[in-house]
Tab-separated table of C-alpha atoms and ligand atoms in Angstrom:
chain	number	residue	atom	x	y	z
A	1	UNK	CA	54.349	22.199	51.489
A	2	UNK	CA	56.796	20.561	49.571
A	3	UNK	CA	56.187	20.485	45.709
A	4	UNK	CA	54.574	16.885	45.377
A	5	UNK	CA	51.802	17.402	48.904
A	6	UNK	CA	50.785	20.837	46.395
A	7	UNK	CA	50.315	19.029	43.607
A	8	UNK	CA	48.502	16.172	45.228
A	9	UNK	CA	46.356	18.894	47.277
A	10	UNK	CA	45.108	20.692	43.659
A	11	UNK	CA	44.297	17.135	41.561
A	12	UNK	CA	42.079	16.564	44.803
A	13	UNK	CA	40.084	19.498	44.403
A	14	UNK	CA	40.029	19.284	40.760
A	15	UNK	CA	38.746	15.728	40.709
A	16	UNK	CA	35.969	16.968	43.736
A	17	UNK	CA	35.241	19.363	40.981
A	18	UNK	CA	34.632	17.625	38.334
A	19	UNK	CA	32.849	15.089	40.613
A	20	UNK	CA	30.837	17.938	41.502
A	21	UNK	CA	29.764	18.719	38.178
A	22	UNK	CA	29.368	15.208	36.979
A	23	UNK	CA	26.550	14.693	39.684
A	24	UNK	CA	24.963	18.184	39.428
A	25	UNK	CA	24.461	17.207	35.379
A	26	UNK	CA	23.784	13.508	36.279
A	27	UNK	CA	21.097	14.840	38.538
A	28	UNK	CA	19.201	17.468	35.799
A	29	UNK	CA	19.328	14.592	33.667
A	30	UNK	CA	17.070	13.155	35.472
A	31	UNK	CA	13.850	14.471	37.286
A	32	UNK	CA	13.731	15.293	41.115
A	33	UNK	CA	10.542	14.303	43.453
A	34	UNK	CA	9.112	17.042	43.121
A	35	UNK	CA	9.330	17.132	39.012
A	36	UNK	CA	8.723	14.007	39.501
A	37	UNK	CA	5.588	15.161	40.733
A	38	UNK	CA	4.861	18.355	38.498
A	39	UNK	CA	4.644	15.153	35.585
A	40	UNK	CA	2.218	13.530	37.395
A	41	UNK	CA	0.082	16.188	38.068
A	42	UNK	CA	-0.212	17.190	34.661
A	43	UNK	CA	-0.969	13.700	33.227
A	44	UNK	CA	-3.729	12.943	35.594
A	45	UNK	CA	-4.801	16.353	35.056
A	46	UNK	CA	-4.676	16.110	30.959
A	47	UNK	CA	-8.281	14.740	30.339
A	48	UNK	CA	-9.544	18.036	32.988
A	49	UNK	CA	-7.645	20.119	30.540
A	50	UNK	CA	-8.917	18.612	27.300
A	51	UNK	CA	-12.657	19.542	28.910
A	52	UNK	CA	-11.238	23.686	29.350
A	53	UNK	CA	-9.569	23.449	25.829
A	54	UNK	CA	-13.430	22.256	24.516
A	55	UNK	CA	-14.803	24.460	26.489
A	56	UNK	CA	-12.911	27.630	25.322
A	57	UNK	CA	-12.594	26.259	21.548
A	58	UNK	CA	-17.094	26.259	21.374
A	59	UNK	CA	-16.831	30.107	21.932
A	60	UNK	CA	-16.021	32.104	19.213
A	61	UNK	CA	-13.359	33.995	19.420
A	62	UNK	CA	-11.999	35.551	15.830
A	63	UNK	CA	-10.320	38.728	16.618
A	64	UNK	CA	-12.899	40.486	15.521
A	65	UNK	CA	-15.647	39.246	17.875
A	66	UNK	CA	-15.037	41.161	20.962
A	67	UNK	CA	-17.496	39.634	23.366
A	68	UNK	CA	-16.090	36.009	22.004
A	69	UNK	CA	-12.623	37.265	23.320
A	70	UNK	CA	-13.745	38.482	26.526
A	71	UNK	CA	-15.368	35.397	27.215
A	72	UNK	CA	-12.600	32.993	26.452
A	73	UNK	CA	-10.560	35.149	28.681
A	74	UNK	CA	-13.130	34.974	31.829
A	75	UNK	CA	-12.491	31.294	31.616
A	76	UNK	CA	-8.530	31.733	32.213
A	77	UNK	CA	-9.329	34.458	34.501
A	78	UNK	CA	-11.080	32.660	36.881
A	79	UNK	CA	-8.577	30.127	36.831
A	80	UNK	CA	-5.755	32.128	37.409
A	81	UNK	CA	-7.416	34.220	40.272
A	82	UNK	CA	-8.034	31.059	41.994
A	83	UNK	CA	-4.245	30.628	41.996
A	84	UNK	CA	-4.016	33.964	43.834
A	85	UNK	CA	-2.309	35.993	40.518
A	86	UNK	CA	-3.567	39.149	40.423
A	87	UNK	CA	-5.503	39.535	36.380
A	88	UNK	CA	-6.524	42.904	34.906
A	89	UNK	CA	-7.798	43.918	31.331
A	90	UNK	CA	-6.423	46.158	29.355
A	91	UNK	CA	-8.333	48.039	27.077
A	92	UNK	CA	-8.453	50.302	24.674
A	93	UNK	CA	-10.807	52.728	23.264
A	94	UNK	CA	-14.007	51.961	20.993
A	95	UNK	CA	-11.357	53.061	17.980
A	96	UNK	CA	-9.737	50.318	18.360
A	97	UNK	CA	-12.685	47.427	17.922
A	98	UNK	CA	-10.508	44.808	19.804
A	99	UNK	CA	-11.013	42.914	23.334
A	100	UNK	CA	-7.808	44.059	24.548
A	101	UNK	CA	-5.563	42.000	26.233
A	102	UNK	CA	-6.140	39.500	29.703
A	103	UNK	CA	-2.795	40.052	32.224
A	104	UNK	CA	-1.838	38.060	35.044
A	105	UNK	CA	0.944	38.967	37.342
A	106	UNK	CA	2.704	36.206	40.385
A	107	UNK	CA	4.969	38.258	42.617
A	108	UNK	CA	6.491	36.037	44.709
A	109	UNK	CA	9.674	37.717	44.384
A	110	UNK	CA	11.769	34.730	43.745
A	111	UNK	CA	13.651	33.877	41.021
A	112	UNK	CA	14.127	35.336	37.174
A	113	UNK	CA	11.278	37.111	35.755
A	114	UNK	CA	9.730	35.334	33.270
A	115	UNK	CA	6.566	36.925	30.987
A	116	UNK	CA	4.694	33.853	28.920
A	117	UNK	CA	2.492	34.874	26.709
A	118	UNK	CA	-0.754	33.087	24.889
A	119	UNK	CA	-3.804	35.170	23.162
A	120	UNK	CA	-7.168	34.836	22.719
A	121	UNK	CA	-8.515	35.472	19.479
A	122	UNK	CA	-8.504	33.053	16.457
A	123	UNK	CA	-8.868	34.056	12.776
A	124	UNK	CA	-12.237	32.214	12.488
A	125	UNK	CA	-14.816	35.175	12.586
A	126	UNK	CA	-18.121	34.484	13.184
A	127	UNK	CA	-19.742	33.838	10.101
A	128	UNK	CA	-17.035	30.936	8.893
A	129	UNK	CA	-18.072	27.451	9.006
A	130	UNK	CA	-15.177	26.228	11.406
A	131	UNK	CA	-16.782	26.312	15.302
A	132	UNK	CA	-16.595	23.717	17.115
A	133	UNK	CA	-14.427	21.350	18.835
A	134	UNK	CA	-14.079	17.640	17.202
A	135	UNK	CA	-12.070	14.832	19.368
A	136	UNK	CA	-10.941	11.737	16.904
A	137	UNK	CA	-9.094	9.746	19.294
A	138	UNK	CA	-5.907	11.545	20.564
A	139	UNK	CA	-6.584	14.453	17.563
A	140	UNK	CA	-8.717	17.296	18.523
A	141	UNK	CA	-10.156	19.583	15.819
A	142	UNK	CA	-11.388	23.047	16.161
A	143	UNK	CA	-11.056	26.727	14.989
A	144	UNK	CA	-7.839	27.955	16.897
A	145	UNK	CA	-7.299	24.304	18.373
A	146	UNK	CA	-2.936	24.390	17.764
A	147	UNK	CA	-3.520	28.499	17.418
A	148	UNK	CA	-3.202	28.886	20.708
A	149	UNK	CA	-6.157	27.877	22.644
A	150	UNK	CA	-3.789	24.926	23.517
A	151	UNK	CA	-1.105	26.722	24.419
A	152	UNK	CA	-3.289	29.140	26.099
A	153	UNK	CA	-4.994	25.953	28.488
A	154	UNK	CA	-1.211	24.416	28.867
A	155	UNK	CA	-0.309	27.551	30.667
A	156	UNK	CA	-3.210	27.082	33.152
A	157	UNK	CA	-2.177	23.719	33.651
A	158	UNK	CA	1.622	24.318	33.865
A	159	UNK	CA	0.779	26.791	36.626
A	160	UNK	CA	-1.689	24.367	38.434
A	161	UNK	CA	1.435	22.286	38.703
A	162	UNK	CA	3.687	23.985	40.327
A	163	UNK	CA	0.600	25.404	42.760
A	164	UNK	CA	0.522	22.438	43.215
A	165	UNK	CA	4.462	20.940	44.420
A	166	UNK	CA	4.048	24.258	46.714
A	167	UNK	CA	6.227	26.331	44.556
A	168	UNK	CA	4.106	29.225	42.553
A	169	UNK	CA	3.179	31.565	45.544
A	170	UNK	CA	7.164	32.556	45.571
A	171	UNK	CA	7.687	33.110	41.306
A	172	UNK	CA	7.769	36.304	39.704
A	173	UNK	CA	5.767	35.779	36.601
A	174	UNK	CA	3.778	37.476	34.442
A	175	UNK	CA	1.202	36.247	31.709
A	176	UNK	CA	-0.490	38.212	28.964
A	177	UNK	CA	-3.232	36.800	26.808
A	178	UNK	CA	-3.739	39.044	23.593
A	179	UNK	CA	-6.968	39.758	21.999
A	180	UNK	CA	-5.565	40.684	18.107
A	181	UNK	CA	-2.585	38.411	17.510
A	182	UNK	CA	-4.093	37.340	13.964
A	183	UNK	CA	-4.916	41.292	13.573
A	184	UNK	CA	-3.508	44.068	15.099
A	185	UNK	CA	-6.418	46.549	16.485
A	186	UNK	CA	-3.391	49.088	15.949
A	187	UNK	CA	-0.322	50.389	15.884
A	188	UNK	CA	2.101	47.867	17.719
A	189	UNK	CA	3.323	51.586	19.831
A	190	UNK	CA	-0.425	51.506	21.342
A	191	UNK	CA	-1.933	48.122	21.718
A	192	UNK	CA	1.618	46.694	22.096
A	193	UNK	CA	2.412	49.142	24.722
A	194	UNK	CA	2.034	47.014	28.317
A	195	UNK	CA	3.463	44.098	26.529
A	196	UNK	CA	6.549	45.794	25.761
A	197	UNK	CA	6.417	46.849	28.979
A	198	UNK	CA	6.372	42.846	30.215
A	199	UNK	CA	9.091	42.005	28.332
A	200	UNK	CA	11.041	45.192	30.036
A	201	UNK	CA	10.269	44.227	33.639
A	202	UNK	CA	10.799	40.537	32.619
A	203	UNK	CA	14.139	38.781	32.334
A	204	UNK	CA	12.910	35.644	29.921
A	205	UNK	CA	9.875	35.646	27.790
A	206	UNK	CA	8.309	32.373	26.931
A	207	UNK	CA	5.876	32.300	24.071
A	208	UNK	CA	3.516	29.232	24.608
A	209	UNK	CA	2.348	28.756	20.937
A	210	UNK	CA	2.793	25.411	19.316
A	211	UNK	CA	5.822	23.188	19.154
A	212	UNK	CA	7.374	21.447	16.043
A	213	UNK	CA	7.699	18.023	17.858
A	214	UNK	CA	9.572	17.117	21.098
A	215	UNK	CA	12.602	17.404	19.054
A	216	UNK	CA	12.897	20.945	17.882
A	217	UNK	CA	13.247	24.749	19.682
A	218	UNK	CA	12.057	27.987	18.937
A	219	UNK	CA	15.053	30.289	19.526
A	220	UNK	CA	14.351	33.204	16.374
A	221	UNK	CA	11.115	34.324	14.182
A	222	UNK	CA	11.008	36.354	11.722
A	223	UNK	CA	9.485	39.894	11.554
A	224	UNK	CA	6.920	40.776	9.604
A	225	UNK	CA	6.153	44.464	7.657
A	226	UNK	CA	4.372	45.685	4.177
A	227	UNK	CA	5.346	47.984	1.914
A	228	UNK	CA	3.245	49.975	-0.718
A	229	UNK	CA	5.524	51.059	-3.982
A	230	UNK	CA	3.783	53.878	-6.064
A	231	UNK	CA	5.054	55.096	-9.291
A	232	UNK	CA	4.184	57.870	-11.538
A	233	UNK	CA	4.863	58.473	-15.413
A	234	UNK	CA	4.324	60.774	-17.634
A	235	UNK	CA	1.161	61.016	-19.858
A	236	UNK	CA	0.555	61.183	-23.205
A	237	UNK	CA	0.801	58.937	-26.416
A	238	UNK	CA	2.500	55.900	-26.668
A	239	UNK	CA	4.129	57.112	-29.880
A	240	UNK	CA	6.066	58.772	-28.207
A	241	UNK	CA	7.489	56.529	-25.270
A	242	UNK	CA	10.900	56.155	-24.228
A	243	UNK	CA	11.048	59.811	-25.854
A	244	UNK	CA	12.733	62.687	-23.764
A	245	UNK	CA	9.542	63.981	-23.378
A	246	UNK	CA	7.237	61.176	-22.001
A	247	UNK	CA	9.695	59.206	-20.419
A	248	UNK	CA	9.174	55.535	-19.414
A	249	UNK	CA	6.285	55.637	-17.732
A	250	UNK	CA	5.096	54.556	-14.665
A	251	UNK	CA	4.537	50.633	-15.562
A	252	UNK	CA	7.708	50.081	-16.810
A	253	UNK	CA	9.211	51.997	-13.459
A	254	UNK	CA	7.222	49.178	-11.309
A	255	UNK	CA	8.593	46.364	-13.131
A	256	UNK	CA	11.933	47.615	-13.550
A	257	UNK	CA	11.720	48.302	-9.646
A	258	UNK	CA	10.659	44.834	-8.882
A	259	UNK	CA	12.987	43.132	-10.992
A	260	UNK	CA	15.702	44.854	-9.129
A	261	UNK	CA	14.211	43.361	-5.645
A	262	UNK	CA	14.446	40.215	-7.424
A	263	UNK	CA	17.625	40.071	-8.715
A	264	UNK	CA	19.759	42.489	-5.862
A	265	UNK	CA	18.202	40.412	-3.062
A	266	UNK	CA	16.291	37.238	-3.663
A	267	UNK	CA	19.262	35.621	-2.374
A	268	UNK	CA	19.444	36.388	1.598
A	269	UNK	CA	19.057	33.858	3.544
A	270	UNK	CA	16.248	34.504	6.259
A	271	UNK	CA	15.216	37.205	3.631
A	272	UNK	CA	11.710	37.470	1.646
A	273	UNK	CA	9.481	39.409	0.268
A	274	UNK	CA	6.905	39.396	-2.022
A	275	UNK	CA	4.445	42.052	-3.769
A	276	UNK	CA	1.178	40.577	-3.061
A	277	UNK	CA	-0.993	42.681	-5.779
A	278	UNK	CA	-0.625	45.428	-8.474
A	279	UNK	CA	-2.624	48.124	-10.044
A	280	UNK	CA	-1.643	50.002	-12.423
A	281	UNK	CA	-2.586	52.397	-15.541
A	282	UNK	CA	-3.866	56.304	-16.806
A	283	UNK	CA	-6.145	55.968	-13.777
A	284	UNK	CA	-5.707	53.837	-10.479
A	285	UNK	CA	-7.154	53.184	-7.185
A	286	UNK	CA	-6.090	51.244	-4.175
A	287	UNK	CA	-7.342	50.512	-0.606
A	288	UNK	CA	-4.500	48.403	1.352
A	289	UNK	CA	-6.888	48.267	4.085
A	290	UNK	CA	-9.158	45.885	1.685
A	291	UNK	CA	-6.484	44.934	-0.101
A	292	UNK	CA	-8.471	45.273	-3.201
A	293	UNK	CA	-8.256	48.088	-5.507
A	294	UNK	CA	-8.735	49.110	-9.907
A	295	UNK	CA	-7.142	50.765	-12.490
A	296	UNK	CA	-8.048	52.213	-16.461
A	297	UNK	CA	-5.430	52.261	-19.363
A	298	UNK	CA	-5.061	52.198	-22.533
A	299	UNK	CA	-2.801	50.133	-24.452
A	300	UNK	CA	-1.827	53.783	-26.764
A	301	UNK	CA	-1.417	56.351	-23.632
A	302	UNK	CA	1.883	56.368	-21.579
A	303	UNK	CA	1.063	54.450	-17.987
A	304	UNK	CA	0.660	57.185	-15.249
A	305	UNK	CA	0.470	55.739	-11.835
A	306	UNK	CA	1.089	52.242	-10.225
A	307	UNK	CA	0.257	50.955	-6.863
A	308	UNK	CA	2.002	47.935	-5.735
A	309	UNK	CA	1.889	46.219	-2.431
A	310	UNK	CA	4.116	43.574	-0.752
A	311	UNK	CA	5.581	41.797	2.702
A	312	UNK	CA	8.637	41.169	3.718
A	313	UNK	CA	10.242	38.868	6.614
A	314	UNK	CA	13.479	39.528	8.049
A	315	UNK	CA	15.348	37.728	10.438
A	316	UNK	CA	17.328	40.509	12.739
A	317	UNK	CA	16.571	44.325	12.480
A	318	UNK	CA	19.818	44.125	10.793
A	319	UNK	CA	18.901	42.445	7.926
A	320	UNK	CA	15.608	44.423	7.749
A	321	UNK	CA	16.658	47.762	7.901
A	322	UNK	CA	19.865	46.264	4.946
A	323	UNK	CA	17.044	45.243	2.975
A	324	UNK	CA	14.442	48.689	3.224
A	325	UNK	CA	17.862	50.147	2.834
A	326	UNK	CA	18.142	48.488	-0.569
A	327	UNK	CA	14.911	48.813	-1.473
A	328	UNK	CA	14.879	52.369	-1.382
A	329	UNK	CA	17.768	52.735	-3.367
A	330	UNK	CA	16.382	50.860	-6.258
A	331	UNK	CA	13.495	52.607	-5.867
A	332	UNK	CA	15.371	55.922	-6.224
A	333	UNK	CA	17.743	55.063	-9.219
A	334	UNK	CA	14.339	56.126	-11.908
A	335	UNK	CA	13.522	55.593	-15.544
A	336	UNK	CA	13.428	58.959	-17.841
A	337	UNK	CA	10.130	60.899	-16.590
A	338	UNK	CA	9.330	58.945	-13.983
A	339	UNK	CA	9.294	58.422	-9.630
A	340	UNK	CA	9.101	56.138	-7.414
A	341	UNK	CA	8.069	56.235	-3.960
A	342	UNK	CA	8.265	53.076	-1.172
A	343	UNK	CA	6.555	53.105	1.788
A	344	UNK	CA	7.149	50.341	5.123
A	345	UNK	CA	5.240	49.500	7.617
A	346	UNK	CA	6.369	46.726	10.418
A	347	UNK	CA	3.425	45.058	12.612
A	348	UNK	CA	5.865	42.645	13.917
A	349	UNK	CA	9.819	43.237	14.871
A	350	UNK	CA	11.915	39.432	14.617
A	351	UNK	CA	12.890	37.448	17.542
A	352	UNK	CA	16.451	37.625	16.438
A	353	UNK	CA	18.624	34.339	16.976
A	354	UNK	CA	20.517	35.439	19.929
A	355	UNK	CA	23.377	33.212	21.153
A	356	UNK	CA	21.532	33.968	25.153
A	357	UNK	CA	18.204	32.197	22.921
A	358	UNK	CA	20.626	28.939	22.176
A	359	UNK	CA	21.777	28.718	25.901
A	360	UNK	CA	17.844	28.995	27.074
A	361	UNK	CA	17.353	26.035	24.373
A	362	UNK	CA	20.267	24.117	26.140
A	363	UNK	CA	18.581	24.675	29.097
A	364	UNK	CA	15.111	23.319	28.051
A	365	UNK	CA	16.912	20.204	26.274
A	366	UNK	CA	18.024	18.696	29.473
A	367	UNK	CA	14.316	19.000	30.513
A	368	UNK	CA	13.996	16.872	27.144
A	369	UNK	CA	15.946	14.525	27.639
A	370	UNK	CA	15.089	14.252	31.319
A	371	UNK	CA	11.459	13.559	30.243
A	372	UNK	CA	12.785	10.993	28.129
A	373	UNK	CA	12.020	13.026	25.087
A	374	UNK	CA	16.065	13.267	23.591
A	375	UNK	CA	18.060	16.327	22.187
A	376	UNK	CA	16.527	19.442	20.712
A	377	UNK	CA	17.297	21.260	17.833
A	378	UNK	CA	16.716	24.968	16.534
A	379	UNK	CA	13.904	25.200	14.084
A	380	UNK	CA	14.704	26.891	11.438
A	381	UNK	CA	13.221	30.201	11.457
A	382	UNK	CA	11.693	30.372	7.892
A	383	UNK	CA	9.021	27.654	9.093
A	384	UNK	CA	7.756	30.277	11.357
A	385	UNK	CA	5.359	33.474	11.242
A	386	UNK	CA	5.449	35.965	13.236
A	387	UNK	CA	4.270	36.576	16.951
A	388	UNK	CA	4.446	38.571	20.043
A	389	UNK	CA	6.752	36.709	21.276
A	390	UNK	CA	8.811	39.101	18.978
A	391	UNK	CA	7.453	42.793	20.942
A	392	UNK	CA	9.049	41.085	23.880
A	393	UNK	CA	12.291	39.282	22.880
A	394	UNK	CA	14.707	42.086	22.427
A	395	UNK	CA	13.747	43.229	25.905
A	396	UNK	CA	14.634	40.454	27.596
A	397	UNK	CA	17.601	38.674	28.323
A	398	UNK	CA	16.681	34.921	26.432
A	399	UNK	CA	13.404	34.055	24.767
A	400	UNK	CA	11.955	31.004	23.508
A	401	UNK	CA	8.975	30.571	21.585
A	402	UNK	CA	7.108	27.010	20.261
A	403	UNK	CA	6.345	25.806	23.962
A	404	UNK	CA	3.144	24.701	23.628
A	405	UNK	CA	1.451	21.347	22.585
A	406	UNK	CA	1.550	20.205	19.091
A	407	UNK	CA	-0.351	21.172	16.441
A	408	UNK	CA	-1.299	20.977	13.117
A	409	UNK	CA	-2.933	23.127	9.995
A	410	UNK	CA	-3.651	26.408	11.660
A	411	UNK	CA	-5.510	28.930	9.468
A	412	UNK	CA	-7.150	26.553	7.966
A	413	UNK	CA	-10.899	24.367	8.854
A	414	UNK	CA	-8.374	21.114	9.230
A	415	UNK	CA	-6.595	22.787	12.280
A	416	UNK	CA	-5.894	19.724	15.191
A	417	UNK	CA	-3.908	19.687	17.760
A	418	UNK	CA	-2.148	16.129	19.211
A	419	UNK	CA	-3.732	15.795	22.997
A	420	UNK	CA	-0.759	13.424	23.303
A	421	UNK	CA	1.570	16.256	23.223
A	422	UNK	CA	-0.218	18.020	25.495
A	423	UNK	CA	1.169	16.165	28.823
A	424	UNK	CA	4.418	15.767	27.109
A	425	UNK	CA	4.917	19.930	26.371
A	426	UNK	CA	3.163	20.838	29.525
A	427	UNK	CA	5.422	18.828	31.916
A	428	UNK	CA	8.202	19.676	29.709
A	429	UNK	CA	7.009	23.821	30.164
A	430	UNK	CA	6.391	23.027	34.264
A	431	UNK	CA	9.836	21.781	34.697
A	432	UNK	CA	11.502	23.813	32.932
A	433	UNK	CA	9.792	26.860	34.733
A	434	UNK	CA	10.364	25.305	38.135
A	435	UNK	CA	14.070	24.747	37.614
A	436	UNK	CA	14.532	28.773	35.905
A	437	UNK	CA	13.494	30.087	39.146
A	438	UNK	CA	15.760	27.716	41.672
B	501	ZN	ZN1	-1.726	32.335	14.198
């Protein structure tokens, strides 16, 4: 071959490759015939889905209502059984006082392994006045309608749509509906063990709590931990405060520590911490479970004890660890005559904004565009609380949350779901899962 022919040949290959690339991306930016069928199925079944939502919202499933959580789970389980999922409950001893979790597995053997997450419980216990589903046009009000029974029903209809086009039975999926998302029944090492295992099995994790509009995606969520600060001082007459024998007292020491937390750490992006309650004096009592305490002290007595209970949220384990380290250091630098101790308890780890999560969001964006909903931008993580996806996120290659329909006013009596978003987010999720498993 002459140089010229070689060159022309190379060019030809490059052109061909470019053509293939353009063709492929153009193709994924519109819907295939199968994907159109998914969308049509979900649109045609949205009224039916809303009826299922109404049914499960009208079953009280406050976290402590074990029977109610099991009833909601039974409705979902029946649907999943019909789709040939292997379903089972994971339960704990009576001392945990929760319903446990509903698991559903599909082991078709093909494609990426995906874990999908919902929860059965709501913050509205039986004695709460907000109990029933009320529809006003495209708005549905009700306890847990957005957080997150709308997302639970969405998971069911995503599965039905995938079954409708004949691909569900080949997939590798685990669906987990937890029964104590709003209030863990015990330490995560006990009541999230099976969820963590599901995360270790999976390649991808998808949380079905509500989206924020059709133009954002959730690639990160902050952790949720609590801390208890206790300080002690030497009791004595206040005329001797600041002296070598009595020192500064427990209340000055706790004030110094809390103020140093604020001045040294409050500027850090995505880190927040908040003392929620404080008791101090000569003698105090505090119950962190009841979030209640009492104190006795006199103006002329140097204070002997303080307890402060607070929360802390961070975007990554590194940020949380470094914040805890700084807080411990501040607490160890005691004023004369005082001691301090700070203890941390982590309930929810962070879902970190991994690079792979951004890449997964780009794939979701392609589906969003193909459906005509435009671009997706990552949601500011400080806008979301902690959730079960965080237990899965560290163990999978990539994770996204906020896959469910768009809700508002969670945890309030004004909670409502935008029913018009249901077919949009459900079609999007189903087509996304379809593409991920091709
Ligand atoms: Zn919630």
